[in-house]
XYZ file of C-alpha atoms in Angstrom:
603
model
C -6.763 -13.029 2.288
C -9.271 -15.573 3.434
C -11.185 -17.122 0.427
C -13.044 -20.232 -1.189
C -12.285 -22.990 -3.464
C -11.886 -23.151 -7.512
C -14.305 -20.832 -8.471
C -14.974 -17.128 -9.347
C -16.944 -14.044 -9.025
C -19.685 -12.482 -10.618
C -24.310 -12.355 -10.050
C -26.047 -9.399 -8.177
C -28.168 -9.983 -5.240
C -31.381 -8.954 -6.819
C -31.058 -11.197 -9.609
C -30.116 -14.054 -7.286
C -32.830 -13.596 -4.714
C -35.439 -13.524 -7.467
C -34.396 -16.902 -8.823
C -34.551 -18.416 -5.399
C -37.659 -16.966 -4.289
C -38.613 -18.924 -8.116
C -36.736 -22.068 -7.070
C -38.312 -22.451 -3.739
C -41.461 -23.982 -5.208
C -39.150 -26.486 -6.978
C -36.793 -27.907 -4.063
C -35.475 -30.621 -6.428
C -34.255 -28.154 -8.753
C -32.815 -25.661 -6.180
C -29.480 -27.030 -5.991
C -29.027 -27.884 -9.414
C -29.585 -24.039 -10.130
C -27.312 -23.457 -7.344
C -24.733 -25.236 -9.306
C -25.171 -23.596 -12.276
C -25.005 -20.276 -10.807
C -21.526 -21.503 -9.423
C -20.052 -22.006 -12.723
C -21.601 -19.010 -14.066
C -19.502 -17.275 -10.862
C -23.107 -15.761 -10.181
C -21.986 -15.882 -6.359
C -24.921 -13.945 -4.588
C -27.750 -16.112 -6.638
C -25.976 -19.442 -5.275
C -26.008 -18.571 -1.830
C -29.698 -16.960 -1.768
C -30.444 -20.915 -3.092
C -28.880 -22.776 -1.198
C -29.051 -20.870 1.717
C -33.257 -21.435 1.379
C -32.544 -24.878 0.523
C -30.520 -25.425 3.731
C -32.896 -23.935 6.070
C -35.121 -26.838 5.526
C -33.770 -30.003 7.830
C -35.227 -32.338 5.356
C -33.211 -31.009 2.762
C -29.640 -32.562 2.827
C -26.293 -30.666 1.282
C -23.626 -33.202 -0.067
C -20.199 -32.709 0.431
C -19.524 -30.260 -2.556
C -22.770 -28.425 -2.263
C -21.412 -27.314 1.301
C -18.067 -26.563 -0.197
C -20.402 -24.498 -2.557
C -22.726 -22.714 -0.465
C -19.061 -21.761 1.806
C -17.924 -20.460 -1.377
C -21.333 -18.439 -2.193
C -21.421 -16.996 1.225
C -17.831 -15.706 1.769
C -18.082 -14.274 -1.919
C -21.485 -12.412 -0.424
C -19.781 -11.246 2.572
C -21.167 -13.459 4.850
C -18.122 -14.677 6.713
C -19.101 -16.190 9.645
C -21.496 -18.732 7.543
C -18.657 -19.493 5.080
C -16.522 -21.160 7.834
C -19.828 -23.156 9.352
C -20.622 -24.199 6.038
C -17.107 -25.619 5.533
C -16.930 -27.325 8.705
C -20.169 -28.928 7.632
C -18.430 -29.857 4.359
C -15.404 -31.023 5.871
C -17.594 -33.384 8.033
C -19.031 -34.521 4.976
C -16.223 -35.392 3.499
C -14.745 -37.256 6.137
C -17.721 -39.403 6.900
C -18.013 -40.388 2.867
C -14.222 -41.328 3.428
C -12.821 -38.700 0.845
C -9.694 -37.634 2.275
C -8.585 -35.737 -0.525
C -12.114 -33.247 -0.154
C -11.461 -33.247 3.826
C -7.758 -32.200 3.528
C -9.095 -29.432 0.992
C -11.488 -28.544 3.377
C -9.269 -28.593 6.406
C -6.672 -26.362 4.866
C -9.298 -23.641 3.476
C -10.308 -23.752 7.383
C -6.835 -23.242 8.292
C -6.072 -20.084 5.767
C -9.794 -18.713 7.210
C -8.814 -19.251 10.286
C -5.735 -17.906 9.501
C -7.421 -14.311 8.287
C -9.526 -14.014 10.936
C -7.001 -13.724 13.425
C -7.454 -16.950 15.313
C -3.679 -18.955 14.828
C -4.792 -21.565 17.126
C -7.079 -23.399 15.108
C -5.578 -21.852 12.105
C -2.894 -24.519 13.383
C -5.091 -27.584 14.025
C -6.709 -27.358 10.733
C -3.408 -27.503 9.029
C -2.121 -30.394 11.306
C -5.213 -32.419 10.301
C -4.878 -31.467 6.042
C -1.588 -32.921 6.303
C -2.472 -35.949 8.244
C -5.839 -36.013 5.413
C -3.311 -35.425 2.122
C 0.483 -36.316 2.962
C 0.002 -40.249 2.543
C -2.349 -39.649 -1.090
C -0.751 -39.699 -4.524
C 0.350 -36.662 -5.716
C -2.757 -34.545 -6.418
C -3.681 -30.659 -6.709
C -5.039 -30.492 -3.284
C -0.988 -31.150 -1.869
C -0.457 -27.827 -4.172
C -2.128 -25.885 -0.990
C 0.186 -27.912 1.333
C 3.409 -26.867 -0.376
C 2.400 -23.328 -0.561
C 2.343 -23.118 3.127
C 5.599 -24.988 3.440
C 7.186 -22.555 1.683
C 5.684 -19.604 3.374
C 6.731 -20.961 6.671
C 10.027 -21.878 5.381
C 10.474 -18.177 4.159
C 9.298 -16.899 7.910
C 12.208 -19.275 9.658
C 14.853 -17.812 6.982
C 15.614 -21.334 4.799
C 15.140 -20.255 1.522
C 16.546 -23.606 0.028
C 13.414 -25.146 1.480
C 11.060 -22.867 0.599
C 12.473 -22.911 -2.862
C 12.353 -26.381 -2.799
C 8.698 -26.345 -1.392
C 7.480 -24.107 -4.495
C 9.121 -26.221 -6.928
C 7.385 -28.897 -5.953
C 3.649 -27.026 -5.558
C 5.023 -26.362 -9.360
C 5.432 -29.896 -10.159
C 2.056 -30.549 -8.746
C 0.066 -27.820 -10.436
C 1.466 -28.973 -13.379
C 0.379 -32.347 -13.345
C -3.219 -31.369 -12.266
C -3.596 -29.102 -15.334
C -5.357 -26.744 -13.526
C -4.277 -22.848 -15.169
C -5.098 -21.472 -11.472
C -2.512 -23.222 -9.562
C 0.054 -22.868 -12.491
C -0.362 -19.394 -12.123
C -0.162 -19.393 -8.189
C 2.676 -21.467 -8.307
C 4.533 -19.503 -10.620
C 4.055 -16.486 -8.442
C 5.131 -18.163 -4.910
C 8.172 -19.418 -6.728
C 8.544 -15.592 -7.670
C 8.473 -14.510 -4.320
C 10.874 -16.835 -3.007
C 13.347 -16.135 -5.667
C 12.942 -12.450 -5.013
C 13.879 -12.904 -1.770
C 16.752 -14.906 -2.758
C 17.891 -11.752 -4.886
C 17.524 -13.409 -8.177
C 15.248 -10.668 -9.746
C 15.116 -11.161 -12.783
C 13.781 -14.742 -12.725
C 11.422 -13.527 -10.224
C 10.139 -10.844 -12.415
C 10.109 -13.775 -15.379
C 7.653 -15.852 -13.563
C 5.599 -13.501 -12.061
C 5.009 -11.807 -15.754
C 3.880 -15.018 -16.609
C 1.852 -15.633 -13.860
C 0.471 -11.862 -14.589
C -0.403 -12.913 -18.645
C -3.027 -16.061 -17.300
C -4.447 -13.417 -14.891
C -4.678 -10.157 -17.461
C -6.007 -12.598 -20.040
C -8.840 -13.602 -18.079
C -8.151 -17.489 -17.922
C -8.161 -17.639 -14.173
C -11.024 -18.091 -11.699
C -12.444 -15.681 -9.508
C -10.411 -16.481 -6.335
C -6.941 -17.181 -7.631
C -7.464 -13.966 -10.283
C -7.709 -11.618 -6.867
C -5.122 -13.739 -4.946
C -2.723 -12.895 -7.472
C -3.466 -9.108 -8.062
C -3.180 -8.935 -4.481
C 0.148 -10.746 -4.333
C 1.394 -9.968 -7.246
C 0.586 -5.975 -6.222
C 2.418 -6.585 -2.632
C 5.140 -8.354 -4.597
C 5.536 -5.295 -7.084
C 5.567 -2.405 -4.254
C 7.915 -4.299 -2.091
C 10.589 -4.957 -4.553
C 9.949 -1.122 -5.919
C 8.798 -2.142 -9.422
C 6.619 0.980 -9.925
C 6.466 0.017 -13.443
C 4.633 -3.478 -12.781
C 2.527 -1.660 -9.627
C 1.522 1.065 -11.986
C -0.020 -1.306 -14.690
C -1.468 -4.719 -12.600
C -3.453 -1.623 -10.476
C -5.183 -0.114 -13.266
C -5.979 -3.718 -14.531
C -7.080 -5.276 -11.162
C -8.995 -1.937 -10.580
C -10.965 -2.871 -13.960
C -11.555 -6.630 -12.721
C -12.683 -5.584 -9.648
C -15.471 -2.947 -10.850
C -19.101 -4.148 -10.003
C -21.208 -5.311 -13.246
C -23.147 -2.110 -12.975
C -19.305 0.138 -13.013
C -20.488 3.138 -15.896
C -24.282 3.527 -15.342
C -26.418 5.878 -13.527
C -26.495 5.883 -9.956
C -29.910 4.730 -8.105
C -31.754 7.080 -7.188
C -30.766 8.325 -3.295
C -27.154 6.188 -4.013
C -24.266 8.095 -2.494
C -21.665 9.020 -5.136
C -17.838 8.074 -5.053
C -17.681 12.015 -4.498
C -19.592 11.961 -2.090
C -18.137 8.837 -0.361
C -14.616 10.446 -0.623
C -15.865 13.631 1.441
C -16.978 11.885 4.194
C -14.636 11.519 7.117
C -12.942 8.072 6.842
C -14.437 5.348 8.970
C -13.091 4.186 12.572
C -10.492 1.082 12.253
C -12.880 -0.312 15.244
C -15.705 -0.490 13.540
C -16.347 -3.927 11.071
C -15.164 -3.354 7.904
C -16.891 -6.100 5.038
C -18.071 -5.717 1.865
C -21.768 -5.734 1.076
C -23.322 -8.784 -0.693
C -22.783 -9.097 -4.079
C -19.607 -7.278 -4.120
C -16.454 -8.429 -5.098
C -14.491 -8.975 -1.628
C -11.195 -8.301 -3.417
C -11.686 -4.802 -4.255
C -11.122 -2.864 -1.321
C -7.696 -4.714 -1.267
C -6.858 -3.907 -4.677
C -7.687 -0.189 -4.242
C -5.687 -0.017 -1.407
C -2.670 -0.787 -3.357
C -3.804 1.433 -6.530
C -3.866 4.454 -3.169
C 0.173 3.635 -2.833
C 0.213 4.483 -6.314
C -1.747 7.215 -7.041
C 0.395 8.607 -3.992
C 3.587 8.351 -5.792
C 1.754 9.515 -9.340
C 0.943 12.507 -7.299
C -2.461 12.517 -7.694
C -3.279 13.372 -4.103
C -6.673 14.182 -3.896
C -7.398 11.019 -5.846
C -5.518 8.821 -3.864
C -7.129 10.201 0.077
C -10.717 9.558 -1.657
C -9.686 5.925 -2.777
C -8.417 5.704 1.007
C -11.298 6.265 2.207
C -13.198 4.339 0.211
C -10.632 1.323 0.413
C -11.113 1.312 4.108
C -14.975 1.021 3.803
C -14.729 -2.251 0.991
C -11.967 -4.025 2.882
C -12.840 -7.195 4.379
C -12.747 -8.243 7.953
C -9.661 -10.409 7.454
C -7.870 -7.956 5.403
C -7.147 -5.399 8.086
C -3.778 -4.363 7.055
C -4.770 -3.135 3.694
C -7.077 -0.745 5.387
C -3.801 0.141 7.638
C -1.838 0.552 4.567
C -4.553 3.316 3.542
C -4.597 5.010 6.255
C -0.852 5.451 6.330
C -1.033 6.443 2.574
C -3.506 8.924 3.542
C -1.516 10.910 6.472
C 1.696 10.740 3.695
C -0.880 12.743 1.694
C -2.056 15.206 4.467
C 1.774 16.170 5.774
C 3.025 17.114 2.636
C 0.192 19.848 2.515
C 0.792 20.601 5.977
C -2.711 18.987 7.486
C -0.393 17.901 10.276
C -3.287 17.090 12.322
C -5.374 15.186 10.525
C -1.853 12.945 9.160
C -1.283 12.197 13.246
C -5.006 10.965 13.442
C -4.586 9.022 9.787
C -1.330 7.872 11.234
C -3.291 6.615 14.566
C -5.439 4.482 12.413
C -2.724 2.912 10.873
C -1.033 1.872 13.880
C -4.217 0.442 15.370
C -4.814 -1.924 12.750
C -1.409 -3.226 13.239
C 1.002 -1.325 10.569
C 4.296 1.005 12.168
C 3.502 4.149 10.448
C 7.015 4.681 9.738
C 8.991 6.809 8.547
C 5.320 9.008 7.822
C 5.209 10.016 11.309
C 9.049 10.729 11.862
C 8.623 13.415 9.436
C 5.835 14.457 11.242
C 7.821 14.792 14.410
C 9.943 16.917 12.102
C 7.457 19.149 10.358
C 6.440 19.546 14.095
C 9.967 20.752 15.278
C 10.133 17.601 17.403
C 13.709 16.161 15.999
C 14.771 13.851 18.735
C 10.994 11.731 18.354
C 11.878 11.974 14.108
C 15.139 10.465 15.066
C 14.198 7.931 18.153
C 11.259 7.069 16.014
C 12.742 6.046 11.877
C 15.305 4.229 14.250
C 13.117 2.140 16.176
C 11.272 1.081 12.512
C 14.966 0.418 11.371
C 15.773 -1.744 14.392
C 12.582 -3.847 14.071
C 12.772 -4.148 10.394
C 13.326 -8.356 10.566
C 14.180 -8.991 6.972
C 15.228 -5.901 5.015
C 15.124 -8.105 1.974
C 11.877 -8.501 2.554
C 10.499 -5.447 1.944
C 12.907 -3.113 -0.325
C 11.077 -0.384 -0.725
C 9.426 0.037 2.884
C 13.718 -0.317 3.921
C 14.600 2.249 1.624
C 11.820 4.620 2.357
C 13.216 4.270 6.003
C 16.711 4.873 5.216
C 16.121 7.929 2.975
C 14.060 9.606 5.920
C 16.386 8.591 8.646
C 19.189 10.465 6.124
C 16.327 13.669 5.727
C 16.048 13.680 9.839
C 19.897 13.249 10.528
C 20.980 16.264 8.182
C 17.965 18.195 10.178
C 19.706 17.953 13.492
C 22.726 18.673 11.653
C 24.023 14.457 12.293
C 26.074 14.420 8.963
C 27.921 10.979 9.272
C 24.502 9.628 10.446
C 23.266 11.039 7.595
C 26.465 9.541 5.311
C 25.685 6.166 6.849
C 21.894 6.219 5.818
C 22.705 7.167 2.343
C 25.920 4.784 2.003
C 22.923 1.974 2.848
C 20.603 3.083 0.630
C 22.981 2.903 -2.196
C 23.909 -0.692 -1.316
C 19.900 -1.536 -1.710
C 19.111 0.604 -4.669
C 21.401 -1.548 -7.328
C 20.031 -0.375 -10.651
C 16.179 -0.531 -9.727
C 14.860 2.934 -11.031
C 12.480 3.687 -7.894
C 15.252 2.945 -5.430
C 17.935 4.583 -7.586
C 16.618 8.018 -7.779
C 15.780 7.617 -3.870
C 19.395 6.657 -3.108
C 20.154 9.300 -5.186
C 18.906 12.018 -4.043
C 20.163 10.891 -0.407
C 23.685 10.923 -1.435
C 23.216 14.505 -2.997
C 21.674 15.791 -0.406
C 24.787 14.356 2.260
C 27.549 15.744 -0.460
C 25.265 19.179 -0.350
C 25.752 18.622 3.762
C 29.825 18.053 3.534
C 30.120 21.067 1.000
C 31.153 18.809 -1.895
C 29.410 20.730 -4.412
C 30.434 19.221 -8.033
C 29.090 15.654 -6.558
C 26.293 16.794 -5.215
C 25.498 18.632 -8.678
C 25.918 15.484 -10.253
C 23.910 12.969 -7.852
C 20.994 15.437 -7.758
C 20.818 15.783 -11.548
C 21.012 11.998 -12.047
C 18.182 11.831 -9.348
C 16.142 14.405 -11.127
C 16.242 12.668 -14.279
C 15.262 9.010 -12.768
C 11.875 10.700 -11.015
C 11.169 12.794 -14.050
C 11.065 9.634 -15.797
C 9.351 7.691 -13.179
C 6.905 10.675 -13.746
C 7.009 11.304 -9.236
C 6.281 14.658 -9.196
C 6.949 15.707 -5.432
C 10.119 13.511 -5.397
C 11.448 15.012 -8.222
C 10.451 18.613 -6.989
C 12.294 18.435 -3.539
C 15.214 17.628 -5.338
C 14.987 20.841 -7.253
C 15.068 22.444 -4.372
C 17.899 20.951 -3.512
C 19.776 21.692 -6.526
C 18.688 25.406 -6.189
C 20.701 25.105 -3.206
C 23.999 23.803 -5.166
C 23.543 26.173 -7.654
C 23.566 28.826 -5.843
C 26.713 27.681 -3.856
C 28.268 27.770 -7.345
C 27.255 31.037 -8.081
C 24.762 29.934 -10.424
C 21.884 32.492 -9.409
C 19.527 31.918 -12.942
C 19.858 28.533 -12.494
C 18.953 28.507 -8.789
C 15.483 30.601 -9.773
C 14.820 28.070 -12.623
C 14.668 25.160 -10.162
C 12.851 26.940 -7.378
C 10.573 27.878 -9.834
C 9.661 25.000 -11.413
C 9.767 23.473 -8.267
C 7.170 26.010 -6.555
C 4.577 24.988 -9.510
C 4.884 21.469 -8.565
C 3.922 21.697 -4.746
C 1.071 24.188 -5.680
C 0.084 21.597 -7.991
C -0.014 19.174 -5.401
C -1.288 21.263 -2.958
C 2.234 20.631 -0.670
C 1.409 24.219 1.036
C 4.555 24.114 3.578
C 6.996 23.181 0.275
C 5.424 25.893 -1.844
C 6.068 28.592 0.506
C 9.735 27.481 1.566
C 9.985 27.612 -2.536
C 8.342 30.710 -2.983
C 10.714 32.404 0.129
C 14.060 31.270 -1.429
C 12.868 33.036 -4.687
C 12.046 36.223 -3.215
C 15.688 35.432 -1.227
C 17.595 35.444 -4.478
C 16.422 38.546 -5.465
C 19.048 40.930 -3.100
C 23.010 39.856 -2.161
C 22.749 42.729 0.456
C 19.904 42.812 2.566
C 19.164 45.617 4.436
C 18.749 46.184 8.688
C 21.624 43.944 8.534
C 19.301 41.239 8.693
C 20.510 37.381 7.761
C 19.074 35.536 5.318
C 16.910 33.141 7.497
C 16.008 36.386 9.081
C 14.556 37.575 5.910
C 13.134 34.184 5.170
C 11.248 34.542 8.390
C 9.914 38.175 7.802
C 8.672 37.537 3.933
C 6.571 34.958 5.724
C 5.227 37.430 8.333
C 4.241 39.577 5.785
C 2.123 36.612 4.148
C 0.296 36.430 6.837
C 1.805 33.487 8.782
C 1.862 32.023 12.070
C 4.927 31.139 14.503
C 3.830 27.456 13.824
C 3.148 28.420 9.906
C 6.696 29.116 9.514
C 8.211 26.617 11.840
C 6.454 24.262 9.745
C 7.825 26.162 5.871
C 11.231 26.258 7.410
C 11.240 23.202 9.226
C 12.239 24.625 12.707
C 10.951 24.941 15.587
C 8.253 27.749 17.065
C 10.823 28.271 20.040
C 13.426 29.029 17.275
C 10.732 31.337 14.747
C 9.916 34.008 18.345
C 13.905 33.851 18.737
C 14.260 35.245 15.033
C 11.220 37.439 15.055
C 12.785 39.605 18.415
C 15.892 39.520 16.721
C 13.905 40.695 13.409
C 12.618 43.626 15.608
C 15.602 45.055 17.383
C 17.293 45.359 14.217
C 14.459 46.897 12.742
C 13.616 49.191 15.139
C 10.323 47.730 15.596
C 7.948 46.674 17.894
C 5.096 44.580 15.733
C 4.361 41.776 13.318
C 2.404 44.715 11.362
C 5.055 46.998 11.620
C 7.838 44.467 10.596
C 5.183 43.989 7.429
C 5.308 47.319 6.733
C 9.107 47.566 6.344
C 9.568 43.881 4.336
C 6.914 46.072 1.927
C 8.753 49.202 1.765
C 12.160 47.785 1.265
C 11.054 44.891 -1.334
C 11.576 42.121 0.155
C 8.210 40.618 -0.536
């Protein structure tokens, strides 16, 4: 994400526009207190000063006071003024002959650039750092130059170079002494090395990384970078672990200095902010001044886990709310909330609102894939489920890349293949996700629970038994609740292959509590049918047992597209079993059809 030099965060505006209203009968002394408000990370007061003290002509900024005042002004949400200030600065900078301040300035111009979607001169502003800092000494600025040589080494596939590029940003943070681009090195040698498939070391460095960060030794700027990286990093490679703790703590860092008091009177509420309807992608999305700019970032990641936690309601509110504080060059975090949000609303069954989250998503740039495959299944639509997870598989560049978004695909493409009854599709799926998972927990207990489900497919019972119980155990202790209760069902269903009625109920029971927990309506009434199923061997009317699965949920009061979307069929196929319902039946109406389900218990 775009953002300004060696500094950090911290000042409200009120504060900081009384103090310049105070300076501005003191010019001399308004940059001085500008200064000081810098290193005090009192971000709105610095730019209310030397934003008065630039609007007189007479008045000139040096060099570093521009780099400043582009600092203060990005950090207050004012964008567009950031980059004009540090094109002023870079200007500067050249004309005092400082090379090493105009290559600074030239690549923070590039990375702005960068965010706000403008590659061209994202691209000339890197061409002219390089020609500014490749023929100086060794010196921190170069830091920023090998951190892009590695990230475009990564994007063209040579790994040795980008190693090699953030070994030597290493080398060069270390001589500078500067803690913030130890720690940034350490984490872009992480990366690299964790797409290498040296884990371990990756984890290493990035733990280290984490500790300057946690501690509170970092600035502002390279304290959020690294949350936000290091939060990317975790979610990608499936640490939950990691994910689970850096969110909590960036959440803390990122809470405004008044976080725990009374609201203002007339200030809207986080309640109340999470009930109103999320915002269009369209419209601007900044921060307001004084804010930290980092925050609706960080919450989007702490949505992706308080969606696995299960804490759905939580986690739609923080979408919301992540999607108002994200900043204009962030864009794809507020994608990646949206997406999280229409995950939320398809497991209760709000299948229209997850197709309009899911919309959102796509329009800020993200595939919402595999969310909106299982849509297309929830719907009855099967061949868009399948055409759709494989497209995402297809354009998936680096699976590497992103472990967790590959197996996330992979376990639905195995969920949409055993759907339209595609059982070596399915095997295939699974067999892949197996070959990813390794011994990482979160991937384990999702490869898991793919192979069980396939051996449950092929009838190979005492495998499946075993694959779903090992899966079971790895999301119980991952403490993912709605992962761990699909599986029940599943091994409700092997159980009762086995003849193993009580322990069938036990599962579908515990399972049921979960979705009503969770509020995963379609899941708790496919739970609570297969109960009420296990109650009779012989049922009467000589009705089948997805007969009787459709009538108990005619007598509850649902719709065709209710229980297409319980049983995961389609409406076409529900009418087909309800006039088959009747002519056994001898009846000619839902109500009447009630009445019998009633009078011969199967309700």
């Amino acid at each position: 994400m775009s953002a300004p030099t060696l500094h950090t965060a911290g000042g409200t505006g009120t504060a900081g526009a009384a103090r310049a209203a105070r300076a501005a009968a003191h010019p001399a002394d308004e940059v001085e207190r500008a200064r000081d408000a810098a290193e005090r990370e009192s971000w709105a007061e610095a730019y209310a000063l030397l934003h008065a003290h630039d609007l007189h002509p007479s008045r000139a900024l040096t060099a570093d006071d521009l780099s400043v005042l582009a600092d203060a002004a990005w950090w207050s949400g004012h964008v567009d003024e950031s980059v004009t200030a540090r094109l002023r600065s870079h200007a500067a900078f050249l004309a005092a002959g400082d090379h090493r301040g105009a290559g600074l300035a030239a690549w923070w111009l590039h990375y702005e650039y960068r965010g706000l979607g403008r590659p061209a001169a994202a691209a000339g502003w890197l061409h002219r750092a390089r020609h500014h800092l490749e023929d100086q000494p060794p010196c921190p600025e170069q830091c920023f130059l090998a951190w892009t040589d590695a990230e475009e080494a990564e994007q063209q596939g040579d790994r040795a170079a980008a190693l090699a590029a953030t070994r030597r940003m290493t080398r060069l943070a270390l001589r500078s002494a500067s803690p913030d681009l130890v720690a940034l090195s350490r984490q872009a040698e992480s990366a690299v090395l964790l797409a290498n498939g040296r884990r371990s070391e990756a984890l290493a460095l990035l733990d280290d990384a984490m500790c300057a960060v946690t501690a509170g030794e970092l600035s502002g700027v390279f304290t959020g970078w690294l949350y936000c990286l290091a939060l990317t990093q975790c979610m990608e490679a499936a640490d939950f672990g990691r994910a689970v703790e850096w969110t909590n703590a960036a959440m803390e860092w990122c809470a405004p200095p008044w976080a725990g008091r009374p609201p203002e009177p007339g200030a809207q509420t986080s309640a109340e902010a999470g009930s109103a309807s999320a915002p269009e992608p369209s419209a601007a999305l900044a921060v307001a001044s004084g804010e930290n700019p980092f925050r609706g970032v960080c919450r989007a990641h702490r949505v992706e886990v308080l969606d696995l936690l299960g804490t759905w309601a939580l986690a739609e509110e923080e979408a919301r709310q992540a999607c108002r504080e994200v900043p204009v060059d962030c864009l794809e975090s507020a994608a990646a909330a949206f997406y999280a949000a229409g995950d939320v609303q398809r497991r209760q069954g709000r299948l229209d609102e997850a197709a309009v989250s899911y919309a959102h998503a796509h329009e800020l740039g993200r595939i919402p894939q595999p969310g909106l495959a299982l849509l297309r299944l929830a719907q009855g639509r099967a061949d868009a489920a399948v055409a759709g997870v494989d497209l995402a598989l297809a354009c998936q560049s680096d699976p590497r890349h992103d472990l967790l978004g590959r197996a996330r695909l992979l376990a639905a493409r195995t969920e949409v293949a055993l759907a339209v009854r595609d059982v070596p599709g399915a095997s295939r799926a699974a067999r892949e996700l197996d070959a990813l998972a390794g011994d990482v927990p979160l991937l384990r207990a999702t490869a898991d629970t793919a192979l069980g489900a396939v051996a449950l497919a092929e009838a190979r019972t005492g495998p499946a038994l075993r694959l779903l119980r090992q899966a079971l155990a790895g999301w119980l202790e991952l403490r993912v609740p709605y992962e761990a209760a699909q599986v029940r069902m599943l091994l409700a269903a092997a159980d009762r292959t086995v003849g193993d009625e009580e322990a069938a109920r036990l599962e579908l029971a515990a399972a049921r509590a979960v979705f009503e927990r969770l509020g995963a309506v379609p899941d708790a009434r496919r739970a609570a049918a297969l109960l009420s199923g296990g109650k009779r061997r012989r049922l009467p009317g000589g009705l089948t047992a997805r007969e009787a699965e459709v009538l108990r949920l005619v007598a509850g009061g649902g719709t065709n597209k209710d229980i297409a979307q319980a049983l995961v069929i389609s409406e076409h196929t529900v009418s087909r079993h309800l006039n088959n319902i009747f002519a056994k039946l001898g009846v000619g109406s839902r109500a009447a059809a009630t009445g019998y389900a009633y009078a011969h218990d199967l309700v």
